[in-house]
């Protein structure tokens, strides 16, 4: 009798192992979005033997918010641009053994401060101002669980660190500059929207201005899919991608998930990985999912901040700035209040959201600006010619001299793109500590099978807002599927 029981148990184990192997060979996986997280997930799944994969991309290109456009003999990045940090950055760790990064090299010593009446500040004053600003940000990150906004904390800390010898008007200029600088870091409309809880979402250690030189951030996809460094080991990710496939509904009401597209096509899957932007989720989650998402995930979507960082690239026949990066790397703009007030309600009010113009590594004739704040809609809606005119007006006003006209311009429009509706996430004053975890948590069926998984930079508890966070999230969800079938990743 005992031997029969053992035989039954052994057959049961063998049967279970067989079913597991069979399921692993056949599960259908749909990935919504061919950005950094979607490509990373697909590559990791293929690497682990999962081949029945389709990636549905709504646009006519891959990359998502990594958008490297041809320029001259190389590429410019309208989206993710810098490999931000070294230690703790999976992109850096993946690529560094095979690629020599460049460096934008902006420091408080080579960032020149100009006021809106065309005066350049003494460099020692500028350097002290920039050092103080960064120290306040670092102190703010250490607050951890504070509910104070970044703006509130700055005001309190600045009063403590501010010398009585500093003129009140200059103090206001510094405060305004720092708000623009922080908005450009977090893609926020206001630094009163950004929470001190961002301390849990720190950047990687080391240089945060590492560049891809003239190759563009798109280079990361060649390493993710193993086209580099050895093309013979390339994974067949490209053949899994279908472009111009806008997903309109994901029905996860049964064990088999049905993905419906705008062109009428449908895909059935055992697992669906959703990598759309948080901005897209904020607008479309009520109609994108059937049934609706669990309330804790909806709350996390609503609580988490999502904003827009704009970019401008201007090319000139010859640089009018110093080409010695040790001497100059950026122009920082400090507005006098009367000059700023004069632009209220005007067609060029958006220029008050520009923090600075900076050098572009590997492109000696280019300068670039970041734009973030309350006027992003105006920035994206004006014509290319108006943008050039306004940019040159801004540069000439602050540098105090007539400048040559640019011969080329490139710009971003992330808010206007209906598939993104912004650039990246940030920790808002409404965020709770579990929100990022809830955003990234898989939805399982009654058999504890992860049928709906979520990736993208906003789903990462650490490194949200970064491309390397997006890559990490893609690997994370791929790992959840692999582990479900009992294999190490």
mmCIF file of C-alpha atoms in Angstrom, residues 27-372:
data_model
loop_
_atom_site.group_PDB
_atom_site.id
_atom_site.type_symbol
_atom_site.label_atom_id
_atom_site.label_comp_id
_atom_site.label_asym_id
_atom_site.label_seq_id
_atom_site.Cartn_x
_atom_site.Cartn_y
_atom_site.Cartn_z
ATOM 1 C CA UNK A 27 2.534 30.955 -22.503
ATOM 2 C CA UNK A 28 1.444 33.874 -24.665
ATOM 3 C CA UNK A 29 2.833 37.196 -23.505
ATOM 4 C CA UNK A 30 1.697 40.604 -24.768
ATOM 5 C CA UNK A 31 3.781 43.672 -23.937
ATOM 6 C CA UNK A 32 2.042 47.032 -24.354
ATOM 7 C CA UNK A 33 4.672 49.576 -25.366
ATOM 8 C CA UNK A 34 8.114 49.312 -26.984
ATOM 9 C CA UNK A 35 9.932 51.756 -24.723
ATOM 10 C CA UNK A 36 12.847 51.017 -22.422
ATOM 11 C CA UNK A 37 10.815 48.885 -20.002
ATOM 12 C CA UNK A 38 9.012 46.958 -22.739
ATOM 13 C CA UNK A 39 12.205 46.183 -24.662
ATOM 14 C CA UNK A 40 14.006 45.218 -21.444
ATOM 15 C CA UNK A 41 11.184 42.858 -20.450
ATOM 16 C CA UNK A 42 11.046 41.220 -23.876
ATOM 17 C CA UNK A 43 14.808 40.697 -24.001
ATOM 18 C CA UNK A 44 14.894 39.130 -20.542
ATOM 19 C CA UNK A 45 11.981 36.816 -21.385
ATOM 20 C CA UNK A 46 13.599 35.693 -24.646
ATOM 21 C CA UNK A 47 16.843 35.123 -22.798
ATOM 22 C CA UNK A 48 14.970 32.752 -20.490
ATOM 23 C CA UNK A 49 13.322 30.740 -23.245
ATOM 24 C CA UNK A 50 9.952 32.458 -23.571
ATOM 25 C CA UNK A 51 9.345 32.942 -27.286
ATOM 26 C CA UNK A 52 5.593 33.537 -27.738
ATOM 27 C CA UNK A 53 5.836 37.291 -27.269
ATOM 28 C CA UNK A 54 4.305 40.233 -29.100
ATOM 29 C CA UNK A 55 5.092 43.887 -28.368
ATOM 30 C CA UNK A 56 2.309 46.291 -29.347
ATOM 31 C CA UNK A 57 3.596 49.823 -29.942
ATOM 32 C CA UNK A 58 1.089 52.623 -30.629
ATOM 33 C CA UNK A 59 3.567 54.868 -32.442
ATOM 34 C CA UNK A 60 5.502 54.369 -35.670
ATOM 35 C CA UNK A 61 8.790 54.002 -33.784
ATOM 36 C CA UNK A 62 10.230 52.185 -30.789
ATOM 37 C CA UNK A 63 11.892 53.796 -27.787
ATOM 38 C CA UNK A 64 9.046 55.485 -25.947
ATOM 39 C CA UNK A 65 10.480 58.415 -24.010
ATOM 40 C CA UNK A 66 13.926 57.486 -25.275
ATOM 41 C CA UNK A 67 13.770 59.405 -28.545
ATOM 42 C CA UNK A 68 17.077 59.796 -30.380
ATOM 43 C CA UNK A 69 16.587 61.740 -33.623
ATOM 44 C CA UNK A 70 19.088 61.923 -36.505
ATOM 45 C CA UNK A 71 21.153 65.104 -36.443
ATOM 46 C CA UNK A 72 24.184 65.693 -38.631
ATOM 47 C CA UNK A 73 26.297 62.562 -38.483
ATOM 48 C CA UNK A 74 24.849 61.489 -35.142
ATOM 49 C CA UNK A 75 21.764 61.735 -32.942
ATOM 50 C CA UNK A 76 20.163 64.125 -30.457
ATOM 51 C CA UNK A 77 17.966 63.023 -27.570
ATOM 52 C CA UNK A 78 14.594 64.714 -27.226
ATOM 53 C CA UNK A 79 13.761 62.424 -24.302
ATOM 54 C CA UNK A 80 16.105 60.603 -21.940
ATOM 55 C CA UNK A 81 19.512 62.179 -22.510
ATOM 56 C CA UNK A 82 22.004 61.529 -19.726
ATOM 57 C CA UNK A 83 23.005 58.214 -18.194
ATOM 58 C CA UNK A 84 22.408 59.637 -14.732
ATOM 59 C CA UNK A 85 24.715 58.058 -12.196
ATOM 60 C CA UNK A 86 27.096 55.127 -12.013
ATOM 61 C CA UNK A 87 26.688 53.051 -8.863
ATOM 62 C CA UNK A 88 23.184 51.591 -8.737
ATOM 63 C CA UNK A 89 22.448 52.415 -12.385
ATOM 64 C CA UNK A 90 21.701 49.226 -14.338
ATOM 65 C CA UNK A 91 22.138 50.991 -17.688
ATOM 66 C CA UNK A 92 25.611 52.168 -16.734
ATOM 67 C CA UNK A 93 26.534 48.713 -15.449
ATOM 68 C CA UNK A 94 25.262 47.081 -18.657
ATOM 69 C CA UNK A 95 26.987 49.426 -21.099
ATOM 70 C CA UNK A 96 30.131 50.715 -19.371
ATOM 71 C CA UNK A 97 32.353 47.658 -20.072
ATOM 72 C CA UNK A 98 31.878 48.265 -23.801
ATOM 73 C CA UNK A 99 31.297 52.020 -24.207
ATOM 74 C CA UNK A 100 33.147 55.165 -23.155
ATOM 75 C CA UNK A 101 30.617 57.746 -21.968
ATOM 76 C CA UNK A 102 31.064 61.459 -22.472
ATOM 77 C CA UNK A 103 30.396 64.165 -19.887
ATOM 78 C CA UNK A 104 28.415 67.408 -20.106
ATOM 79 C CA UNK A 105 30.611 68.643 -17.284
ATOM 80 C CA UNK A 106 28.468 71.394 -15.749
ATOM 81 C CA UNK A 107 29.793 72.455 -12.343
ATOM 82 C CA UNK A 108 29.194 75.461 -10.070
ATOM 83 C CA UNK A 109 32.596 76.736 -11.247
ATOM 84 C CA UNK A 110 31.792 76.832 -14.996
ATOM 85 C CA UNK A 111 28.093 77.730 -14.803
ATOM 86 C CA UNK A 112 27.937 81.478 -15.493
ATOM 87 C CA UNK A 113 25.120 83.496 -13.898
ATOM 88 C CA UNK A 114 23.512 86.341 -15.855
ATOM 89 C CA UNK A 115 20.740 88.695 -14.775
ATOM 90 C CA UNK A 116 17.874 89.884 -16.961
ATOM 91 C CA UNK A 117 19.462 93.319 -17.322
ATOM 92 C CA UNK A 118 22.395 91.741 -19.173
ATOM 93 C CA UNK A 119 24.941 91.653 -16.350
ATOM 94 C CA UNK A 120 27.177 88.662 -15.620
ATOM 95 C CA UNK A 121 27.693 88.062 -11.909
ATOM 96 C CA UNK A 122 31.122 87.609 -10.402
ATOM 97 C CA UNK A 123 31.884 83.899 -10.705
ATOM 98 C CA UNK A 124 32.601 83.491 -6.992
ATOM 99 C CA UNK A 125 29.106 84.765 -6.173
ATOM 100 C CA UNK A 126 27.576 82.468 -8.766
ATOM 101 C CA UNK A 127 29.532 79.445 -7.542
ATOM 102 C CA UNK A 128 28.535 80.058 -3.923
ATOM 103 C CA UNK A 129 24.891 80.414 -4.929
ATOM 104 C CA UNK A 130 24.883 77.145 -6.883
ATOM 105 C CA UNK A 131 26.725 75.237 -4.153
ATOM 106 C CA UNK A 132 24.269 76.448 -1.551
ATOM 107 C CA UNK A 133 21.311 75.441 -3.719
ATOM 108 C CA UNK A 134 22.579 71.899 -4.146
ATOM 109 C CA UNK A 135 23.359 71.555 -0.437
ATOM 110 C CA UNK A 136 19.781 72.481 0.389
ATOM 111 C CA UNK A 137 18.525 69.820 -2.023
ATOM 112 C CA UNK A 138 20.786 67.197 -0.453
ATOM 113 C CA UNK A 139 19.632 68.170 3.046
ATOM 114 C CA UNK A 140 16.024 68.028 1.872
ATOM 115 C CA UNK A 141 16.436 64.460 0.614
ATOM 116 C CA UNK A 142 17.534 63.404 4.100
ATOM 117 C CA UNK A 143 14.197 64.460 5.561
ATOM 118 C CA UNK A 144 12.650 61.207 4.341
ATOM 119 C CA UNK A 145 9.144 61.111 5.788
ATOM 120 C CA UNK A 146 8.476 64.848 5.824
ATOM 121 C CA UNK A 147 5.234 66.031 4.229
ATOM 122 C CA UNK A 148 6.720 69.409 3.407
ATOM 123 C CA UNK A 149 7.001 70.396 -0.207
ATOM 124 C CA UNK A 150 10.374 71.176 -1.720
ATOM 125 C CA UNK A 151 9.364 74.838 -1.999
ATOM 126 C CA UNK A 152 8.398 75.078 1.670
ATOM 127 C CA UNK A 153 11.598 73.418 2.767
ATOM 128 C CA UNK A 154 13.720 75.705 0.585
ATOM 129 C CA UNK A 155 12.121 78.827 2.022
ATOM 130 C CA UNK A 156 12.786 77.700 5.590
ATOM 131 C CA UNK A 157 16.333 76.518 4.902
ATOM 132 C CA UNK A 158 17.232 79.536 2.815
ATOM 133 C CA UNK A 159 16.314 81.864 5.667
ATOM 134 C CA UNK A 160 18.701 79.904 7.907
ATOM 135 C CA UNK A 161 21.564 79.812 5.411
ATOM 136 C CA UNK A 162 21.065 83.241 3.917
ATOM 137 C CA UNK A 163 23.479 85.899 5.048
ATOM 138 C CA UNK A 164 21.943 89.203 6.102
ATOM 139 C CA UNK A 165 24.379 90.853 3.725
ATOM 140 C CA UNK A 166 22.549 89.465 0.681
ATOM 141 C CA UNK A 167 20.231 91.978 -0.891
ATOM 142 C CA UNK A 168 16.536 91.023 -0.669
ATOM 143 C CA UNK A 169 16.056 91.449 -4.427
ATOM 144 C CA UNK A 170 19.007 89.152 -5.113
ATOM 145 C CA UNK A 171 17.620 86.644 -2.606
ATOM 146 C CA UNK A 172 14.349 86.593 -4.565
ATOM 147 C CA UNK A 173 16.263 86.085 -7.813
ATOM 148 C CA UNK A 174 18.094 83.109 -6.325
ATOM 149 C CA UNK A 175 14.845 81.622 -5.053
ATOM 150 C CA UNK A 176 13.213 81.986 -8.481
ATOM 151 C CA UNK A 177 16.237 80.416 -10.182
ATOM 152 C CA UNK A 178 16.201 77.495 -7.789
ATOM 153 C CA UNK A 179 12.523 76.819 -8.345
ATOM 154 C CA UNK A 180 13.138 76.656 -12.091
ATOM 155 C CA UNK A 181 16.134 74.395 -11.530
ATOM 156 C CA UNK A 182 14.132 72.035 -9.311
ATOM 157 C CA UNK A 183 11.219 72.027 -11.758
ATOM 158 C CA UNK A 184 13.619 70.951 -14.500
ATOM 159 C CA UNK A 185 14.919 68.123 -12.285
ATOM 160 C CA UNK A 186 11.479 66.791 -11.359
ATOM 161 C CA UNK A 187 9.463 67.879 -14.431
ATOM 162 C CA UNK A 188 7.115 69.666 -12.029
ATOM 163 C CA UNK A 189 4.978 72.745 -12.607
ATOM 164 C CA UNK A 190 5.848 74.038 -9.150
ATOM 165 C CA UNK A 191 8.265 72.981 -6.443
ATOM 166 C CA UNK A 192 5.334 73.193 -4.046
ATOM 167 C CA UNK A 193 4.038 70.030 -5.775
ATOM 168 C CA UNK A 194 7.201 67.992 -5.039
ATOM 169 C CA UNK A 195 7.380 66.062 -1.769
ATOM 170 C CA UNK A 196 10.303 65.449 0.566
ATOM 171 C CA UNK A 197 9.310 61.803 0.334
ATOM 172 C CA UNK A 198 11.434 61.788 -2.819
ATOM 173 C CA UNK A 199 14.209 60.727 -0.429
ATOM 174 C CA UNK A 200 13.083 57.150 -1.017
ATOM 175 C CA UNK A 201 13.630 57.576 -4.742
ATOM 176 C CA UNK A 202 17.243 58.629 -4.960
ATOM 177 C CA UNK A 203 19.390 58.973 -8.028
ATOM 178 C CA UNK A 204 22.283 56.607 -8.645
ATOM 179 C CA UNK A 205 25.655 57.534 -7.177
ATOM 180 C CA UNK A 206 28.341 59.249 -9.212
ATOM 181 C CA UNK A 207 28.288 61.471 -12.286
ATOM 182 C CA UNK A 208 24.719 62.320 -13.324
ATOM 183 C CA UNK A 209 25.719 64.030 -16.595
ATOM 184 C CA UNK A 210 27.166 61.079 -18.520
ATOM 185 C CA UNK A 211 26.405 61.418 -22.219
ATOM 186 C CA UNK A 212 26.084 59.052 -25.158
ATOM 187 C CA UNK A 213 28.187 61.515 -27.168
ATOM 188 C CA UNK A 214 26.694 61.639 -30.677
ATOM 189 C CA UNK A 215 25.149 58.153 -30.569
ATOM 190 C CA UNK A 216 22.031 58.902 -28.546
ATOM 191 C CA UNK A 217 20.373 57.059 -25.694
ATOM 192 C CA UNK A 218 18.902 54.660 -28.282
ATOM 193 C CA UNK A 219 22.273 52.890 -28.003
ATOM 194 C CA UNK A 220 20.978 51.217 -24.850
ATOM 195 C CA UNK A 221 18.558 49.127 -26.914
ATOM 196 C CA UNK A 222 21.451 47.508 -28.775
ATOM 197 C CA UNK A 223 22.885 46.380 -25.444
ATOM 198 C CA UNK A 224 19.542 45.295 -23.993
ATOM 199 C CA UNK A 225 18.868 43.101 -27.031
ATOM 200 C CA UNK A 226 22.499 41.915 -27.168
ATOM 201 C CA UNK A 227 23.162 43.297 -30.658
ATOM 202 C CA UNK A 228 26.169 44.765 -28.894
ATOM 203 C CA UNK A 229 28.867 43.958 -28.084
ATOM 204 C CA UNK A 230 28.530 40.643 -30.000
ATOM 205 C CA UNK A 231 25.909 40.744 -32.813
ATOM 206 C CA UNK A 232 26.012 36.947 -33.107
ATOM 207 C CA UNK A 233 24.278 36.771 -29.708
ATOM 208 C CA UNK A 234 21.465 39.181 -30.621
ATOM 209 C CA UNK A 235 18.007 38.362 -29.281
ATOM 210 C CA UNK A 236 15.103 38.471 -31.807
ATOM 211 C CA UNK A 237 13.285 41.337 -30.080
ATOM 212 C CA UNK A 238 12.751 43.348 -33.269
ATOM 213 C CA UNK A 239 10.680 40.634 -34.907
ATOM 214 C CA UNK A 240 8.323 40.644 -31.916
ATOM 215 C CA UNK A 241 7.415 44.331 -32.342
ATOM 216 C CA UNK A 242 4.279 45.527 -34.135
ATOM 217 C CA UNK A 243 4.130 49.275 -34.741
ATOM 218 C CA UNK A 244 1.029 51.480 -35.059
ATOM 219 C CA UNK A 245 -0.871 49.210 -32.673
ATOM 220 C CA UNK A 246 -2.765 51.439 -30.257
ATOM 221 C CA UNK A 247 -4.223 49.358 -27.427
ATOM 222 C CA UNK A 248 -7.702 50.547 -26.463
ATOM 223 C CA UNK A 249 -8.771 47.920 -23.930
ATOM 224 C CA UNK A 250 -7.282 45.146 -21.814
ATOM 225 C CA UNK A 251 -9.922 42.687 -20.620
ATOM 226 C CA UNK A 252 -8.547 40.687 -17.686
ATOM 227 C CA UNK A 253 -11.886 39.345 -16.506
ATOM 228 C CA UNK A 254 -10.936 35.709 -17.128
ATOM 229 C CA UNK A 255 -7.863 33.492 -17.023
ATOM 230 C CA UNK A 256 -7.058 34.553 -20.589
ATOM 231 C CA UNK A 257 -6.451 38.276 -21.082
ATOM 232 C CA UNK A 258 -7.848 39.881 -24.248
ATOM 233 C CA UNK A 259 -6.002 42.903 -25.634
ATOM 234 C CA UNK A 260 -7.990 45.016 -28.112
ATOM 235 C CA UNK A 261 -6.456 47.507 -30.547
ATOM 236 C CA UNK A 262 -7.832 50.567 -32.314
ATOM 237 C CA UNK A 263 -7.503 48.839 -35.693
ATOM 238 C CA UNK A 264 -9.894 46.093 -34.579
ATOM 239 C CA UNK A 265 -7.269 43.432 -33.965
ATOM 240 C CA UNK A 266 -7.291 41.345 -30.786
ATOM 241 C CA UNK A 267 -4.588 39.420 -28.961
ATOM 242 C CA UNK A 268 -5.123 36.738 -26.334
ATOM 243 C CA UNK A 269 -2.498 36.263 -23.680
ATOM 244 C CA UNK A 270 -1.624 34.439 -20.490
ATOM 245 C CA UNK A 271 0.304 37.478 -19.295
ATOM 246 C CA UNK A 272 0.083 41.148 -20.303
ATOM 247 C CA UNK A 273 2.834 43.605 -19.388
ATOM 248 C CA UNK A 274 1.605 47.216 -19.374
ATOM 249 C CA UNK A 275 4.380 49.791 -19.857
ATOM 250 C CA UNK A 276 2.414 52.916 -20.823
ATOM 251 C CA UNK A 277 3.377 56.232 -19.223
ATOM 252 C CA UNK A 278 1.853 57.329 -15.938
ATOM 253 C CA UNK A 279 0.407 60.307 -17.796
ATOM 254 C CA UNK A 280 -1.436 57.934 -20.121
ATOM 255 C CA UNK A 281 -2.666 55.851 -17.171
ATOM 256 C CA UNK A 282 -3.946 58.945 -15.388
ATOM 257 C CA UNK A 283 -6.159 59.817 -18.350
ATOM 258 C CA UNK A 284 -7.138 56.414 -19.713
ATOM 259 C CA UNK A 285 -7.163 53.848 -16.888
ATOM 260 C CA UNK A 286 -10.998 53.968 -16.528
ATOM 261 C CA UNK A 287 -11.480 52.772 -20.126
ATOM 262 C CA UNK A 288 -8.221 50.918 -20.726
ATOM 263 C CA UNK A 289 -8.970 48.097 -18.275
ATOM 264 C CA UNK A 290 -11.966 45.768 -17.949
ATOM 265 C CA UNK A 291 -12.779 45.360 -15.125
ATOM 266 C CA UNK A 292 -11.368 48.516 -13.592
ATOM 267 C CA UNK A 293 -8.100 48.324 -11.701
ATOM 268 C CA UNK A 294 -8.011 47.653 -7.938
ATOM 269 C CA UNK A 295 -8.627 50.807 -5.927
ATOM 270 C CA UNK A 296 -5.146 50.894 -4.370
ATOM 271 C CA UNK A 297 -3.583 50.980 -7.835
ATOM 272 C CA UNK A 298 -5.977 53.712 -8.969
ATOM 273 C CA UNK A 299 -5.104 55.723 -5.853
ATOM 274 C CA UNK A 300 -1.389 55.319 -6.587
ATOM 275 C CA UNK A 301 -1.938 56.479 -10.177
ATOM 276 C CA UNK A 302 -3.805 59.548 -8.964
ATOM 277 C CA UNK A 303 -1.366 60.406 -6.159
ATOM 278 C CA UNK A 304 1.909 60.164 -8.065
ATOM 279 C CA UNK A 305 3.137 63.276 -9.815
ATOM 280 C CA UNK A 306 3.741 63.373 -13.566
ATOM 281 C CA UNK A 307 5.061 66.387 -15.420
ATOM 282 C CA UNK A 308 6.770 67.692 -18.522
ATOM 283 C CA UNK A 309 10.363 68.651 -19.215
ATOM 284 C CA UNK A 310 10.841 70.476 -22.504
ATOM 285 C CA UNK A 311 14.021 70.680 -24.553
ATOM 286 C CA UNK A 312 15.404 73.105 -27.101
ATOM 287 C CA UNK A 313 18.511 72.545 -29.212
ATOM 288 C CA UNK A 314 19.954 75.489 -31.155
ATOM 289 C CA UNK A 315 22.719 75.067 -33.732
ATOM 290 C CA UNK A 316 24.918 77.973 -34.864
ATOM 291 C CA UNK A 317 27.459 78.395 -37.653
ATOM 292 C CA UNK A 318 30.067 79.136 -35.013
ATOM 293 C CA UNK A 319 29.814 79.051 -31.214
ATOM 294 C CA UNK A 320 29.491 82.456 -29.540
ATOM 295 C CA UNK A 321 30.363 80.835 -26.191
ATOM 296 C CA UNK A 322 33.655 79.538 -24.835
ATOM 297 C CA UNK A 323 34.480 76.089 -26.211
ATOM 298 C CA UNK A 324 36.715 75.386 -23.216
ATOM 299 C CA UNK A 325 34.380 73.299 -21.047
ATOM 300 C CA UNK A 326 36.525 73.962 -17.980
ATOM 301 C CA UNK A 327 35.794 77.660 -18.362
ATOM 302 C CA UNK A 328 32.157 77.536 -19.514
ATOM 303 C CA UNK A 329 29.417 74.900 -19.609
ATOM 304 C CA UNK A 330 26.171 76.808 -19.041
ATOM 305 C CA UNK A 331 24.437 80.182 -18.762
ATOM 306 C CA UNK A 332 22.193 80.395 -15.676
ATOM 307 C CA UNK A 333 19.424 83.020 -15.805
ATOM 308 C CA UNK A 334 18.379 85.184 -12.845
ATOM 309 C CA UNK A 335 15.275 87.277 -13.462
ATOM 310 C CA UNK A 336 14.683 90.704 -12.011
ATOM 311 C CA UNK A 337 11.055 90.738 -10.899
ATOM 312 C CA UNK A 338 10.104 93.769 -13.001
ATOM 313 C CA UNK A 339 11.399 92.075 -16.154
ATOM 314 C CA UNK A 340 9.490 88.909 -15.333
ATOM 315 C CA UNK A 341 6.313 90.863 -14.584
ATOM 316 C CA UNK A 342 6.521 92.550 -17.989
ATOM 317 C CA UNK A 343 6.036 89.149 -19.659
ATOM 318 C CA UNK A 344 2.880 88.130 -17.774
ATOM 319 C CA UNK A 345 0.171 87.298 -20.300
ATOM 320 C CA UNK A 346 2.486 87.738 -23.283
ATOM 321 C CA UNK A 347 3.111 85.195 -26.040
ATOM 322 C CA UNK A 348 6.640 84.682 -24.769
ATOM 323 C CA UNK A 349 5.857 84.173 -21.079
ATOM 324 C CA UNK A 350 7.122 80.583 -21.430
ATOM 325 C CA UNK A 351 10.727 81.848 -21.463
ATOM 326 C CA UNK A 352 10.434 82.503 -17.719
ATOM 327 C CA UNK A 353 10.431 78.704 -17.306
ATOM 328 C CA UNK A 354 13.887 78.337 -18.908
ATOM 329 C CA UNK A 355 16.561 77.707 -16.297
ATOM 330 C CA UNK A 356 19.658 77.940 -18.470
ATOM 331 C CA UNK A 357 21.319 77.167 -21.784
ATOM 332 C CA UNK A 358 24.137 74.620 -21.716
ATOM 333 C CA UNK A 359 26.795 72.989 -23.867
ATOM 334 C CA UNK A 360 25.999 69.742 -25.700
ATOM 335 C CA UNK A 361 28.718 67.116 -25.487
ATOM 336 C CA UNK A 362 30.083 66.046 -28.912
ATOM 337 C CA UNK A 363 28.318 68.962 -30.652
ATOM 338 C CA UNK A 364 30.518 72.068 -30.341
ATOM 339 C CA UNK A 365 28.096 74.266 -32.324
ATOM 340 C CA UNK A 366 25.018 73.363 -30.265
ATOM 341 C CA UNK A 367 23.537 74.701 -27.057
ATOM 342 C CA UNK A 368 20.496 73.275 -25.306
ATOM 343 C CA UNK A 369 17.877 74.485 -22.845
ATOM 344 C CA UNK A 370 15.548 72.682 -20.461
ATOM 345 C CA UNK A 371 12.076 74.139 -19.904
ATOM 346 C CA UNK A 372 9.767 73.204 -17.017
#
